[in-house]
Short mmCIF file of C-alpha atoms in Angstrom, two decimals:
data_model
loop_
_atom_site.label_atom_id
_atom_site.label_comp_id
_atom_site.label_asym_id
_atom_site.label_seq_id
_atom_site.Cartn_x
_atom_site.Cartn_y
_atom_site.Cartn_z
CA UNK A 1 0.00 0.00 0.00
CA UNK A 2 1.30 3.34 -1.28
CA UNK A 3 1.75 6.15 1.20
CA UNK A 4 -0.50 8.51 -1.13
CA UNK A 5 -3.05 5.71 -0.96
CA UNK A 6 -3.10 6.34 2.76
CA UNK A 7 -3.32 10.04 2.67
CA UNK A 8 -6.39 10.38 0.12
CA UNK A 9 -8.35 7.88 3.00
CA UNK A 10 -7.72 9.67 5.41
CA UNK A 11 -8.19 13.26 3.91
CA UNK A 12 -11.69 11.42 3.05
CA UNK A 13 -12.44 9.95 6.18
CA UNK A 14 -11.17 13.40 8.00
CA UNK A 15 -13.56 15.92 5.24
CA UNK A 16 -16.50 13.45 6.29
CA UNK A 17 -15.55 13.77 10.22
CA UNK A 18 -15.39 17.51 10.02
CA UNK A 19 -18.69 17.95 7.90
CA UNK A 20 -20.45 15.81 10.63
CA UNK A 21 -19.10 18.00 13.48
CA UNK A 22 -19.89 21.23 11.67
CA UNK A 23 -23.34 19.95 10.59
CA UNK A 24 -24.29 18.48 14.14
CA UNK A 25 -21.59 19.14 17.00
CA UNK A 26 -21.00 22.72 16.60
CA UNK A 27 -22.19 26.09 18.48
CA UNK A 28 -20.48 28.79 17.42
CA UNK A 29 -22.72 31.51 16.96
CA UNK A 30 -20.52 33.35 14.22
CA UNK A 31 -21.01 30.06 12.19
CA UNK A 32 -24.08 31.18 10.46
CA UNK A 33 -25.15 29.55 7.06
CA UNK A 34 -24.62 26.61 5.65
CA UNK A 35 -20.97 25.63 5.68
CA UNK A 36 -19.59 22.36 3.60
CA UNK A 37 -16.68 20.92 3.31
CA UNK A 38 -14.66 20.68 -0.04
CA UNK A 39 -11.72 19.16 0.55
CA UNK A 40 -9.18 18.29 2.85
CA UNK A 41 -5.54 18.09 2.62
CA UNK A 42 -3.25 16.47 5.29
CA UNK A 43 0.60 16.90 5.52
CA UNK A 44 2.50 13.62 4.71
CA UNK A 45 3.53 13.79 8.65
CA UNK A 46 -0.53 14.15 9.24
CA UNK A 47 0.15 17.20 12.00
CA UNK A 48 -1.92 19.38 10.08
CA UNK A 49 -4.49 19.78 7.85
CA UNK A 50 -5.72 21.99 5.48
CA UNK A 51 -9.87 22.00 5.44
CA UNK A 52 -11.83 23.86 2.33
CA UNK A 53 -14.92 25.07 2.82
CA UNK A 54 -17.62 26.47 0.86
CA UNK A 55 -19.81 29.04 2.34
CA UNK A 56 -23.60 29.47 2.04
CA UNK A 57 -25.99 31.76 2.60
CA UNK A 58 -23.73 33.22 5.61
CA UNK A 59 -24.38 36.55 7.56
CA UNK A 60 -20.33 37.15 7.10
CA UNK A 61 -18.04 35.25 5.48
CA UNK A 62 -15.41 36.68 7.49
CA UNK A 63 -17.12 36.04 10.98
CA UNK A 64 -18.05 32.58 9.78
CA UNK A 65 -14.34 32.19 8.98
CA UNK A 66 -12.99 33.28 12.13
CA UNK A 67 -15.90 31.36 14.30
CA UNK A 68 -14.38 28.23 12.88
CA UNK A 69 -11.04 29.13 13.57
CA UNK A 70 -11.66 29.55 17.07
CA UNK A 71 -13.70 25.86 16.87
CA UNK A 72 -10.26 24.53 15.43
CA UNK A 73 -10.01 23.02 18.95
CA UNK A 74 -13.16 21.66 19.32
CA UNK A 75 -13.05 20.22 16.03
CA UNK A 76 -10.03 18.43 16.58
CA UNK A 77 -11.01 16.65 20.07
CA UNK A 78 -14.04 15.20 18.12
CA UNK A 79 -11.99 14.12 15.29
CA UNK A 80 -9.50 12.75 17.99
CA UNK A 81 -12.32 10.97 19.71
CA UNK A 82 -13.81 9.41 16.55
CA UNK A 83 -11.08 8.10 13.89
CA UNK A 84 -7.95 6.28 15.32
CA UNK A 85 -4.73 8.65 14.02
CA UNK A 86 -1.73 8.21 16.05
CA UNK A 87 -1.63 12.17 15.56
CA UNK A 88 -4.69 14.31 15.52
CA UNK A 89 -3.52 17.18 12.91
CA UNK A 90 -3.70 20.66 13.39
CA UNK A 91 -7.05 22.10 11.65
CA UNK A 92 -6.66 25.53 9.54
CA UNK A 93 -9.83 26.61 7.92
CA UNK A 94 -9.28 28.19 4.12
CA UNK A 95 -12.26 29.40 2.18
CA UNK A 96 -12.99 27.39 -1.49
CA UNK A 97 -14.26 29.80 -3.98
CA UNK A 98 -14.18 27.43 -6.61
CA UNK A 99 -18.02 26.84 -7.11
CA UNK A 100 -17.92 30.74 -7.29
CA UNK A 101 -15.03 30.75 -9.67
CA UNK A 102 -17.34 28.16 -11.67
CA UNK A 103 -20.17 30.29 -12.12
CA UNK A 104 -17.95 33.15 -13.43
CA UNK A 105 -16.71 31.60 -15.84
CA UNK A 106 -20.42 29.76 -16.74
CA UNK A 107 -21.68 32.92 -16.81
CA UNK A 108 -19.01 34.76 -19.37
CA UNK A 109 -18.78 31.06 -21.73
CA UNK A 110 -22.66 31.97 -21.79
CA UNK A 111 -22.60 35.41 -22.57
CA UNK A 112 -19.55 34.71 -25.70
CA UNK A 113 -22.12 32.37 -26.80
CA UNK A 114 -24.85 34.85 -27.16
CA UNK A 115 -22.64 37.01 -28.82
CA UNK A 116 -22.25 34.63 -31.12
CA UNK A 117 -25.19 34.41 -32.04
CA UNK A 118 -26.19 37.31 -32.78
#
């Protein structure tokens, strides 16, 4: 078994840990919206991790942003408590504006193609 074989299951494993907590487990009250995770990335020495997440319909991205980065520790004790990692990584929250960066560039492919058109 390869090393990065390891390393995508547990980046899995931890993105569906940390969607469970945020969905269920947490109170922060600057959390507000709906928060998912997109992707998680864990150093090859698995002391920290890099978590992605998409923000929806939030009061302030930049509250939401820094209510999870004071969670970072509660986060980690419940990922600590439910998968077995000889190391429970360090948690740093980064925001994923991909799905935004998406529809951008939807949105300007569709309006070239009207162009074309007419």
């Amino acid at each position: 078994m390869t090393k990065n074989n390891r390393l995508d299951r547990v980046n899995e494993e931890l993105k569906k840990t940390i969607s469970n907590v945020l969905t269920f487990e947490l109170q922060n009250s600057k959390v507000t919206g709906m928060v998912s995770v997109t992707k998680v990335r864990i150093t090859p020495d698995f002391r920290y991790a890099k978590v992605y997440v998409s923000l929806l319909n939030s009061k302030s991205n930049t509250k939401t942003m820094e209510g999870l980065k004071e969670s970072a520790g509660f986060i980690r004790a419940q990922i600590a408590k439910t998968m077995n990692l000889r190391v429970t990584p360090e948690l740093s929250f980064e925001i994923d504006d991909s799905m935004e960066y998406g529809a951008k560039i939807d949105k300007i492919l569709n309006e070239l193609n009207h162009k074309e058109e007419k």
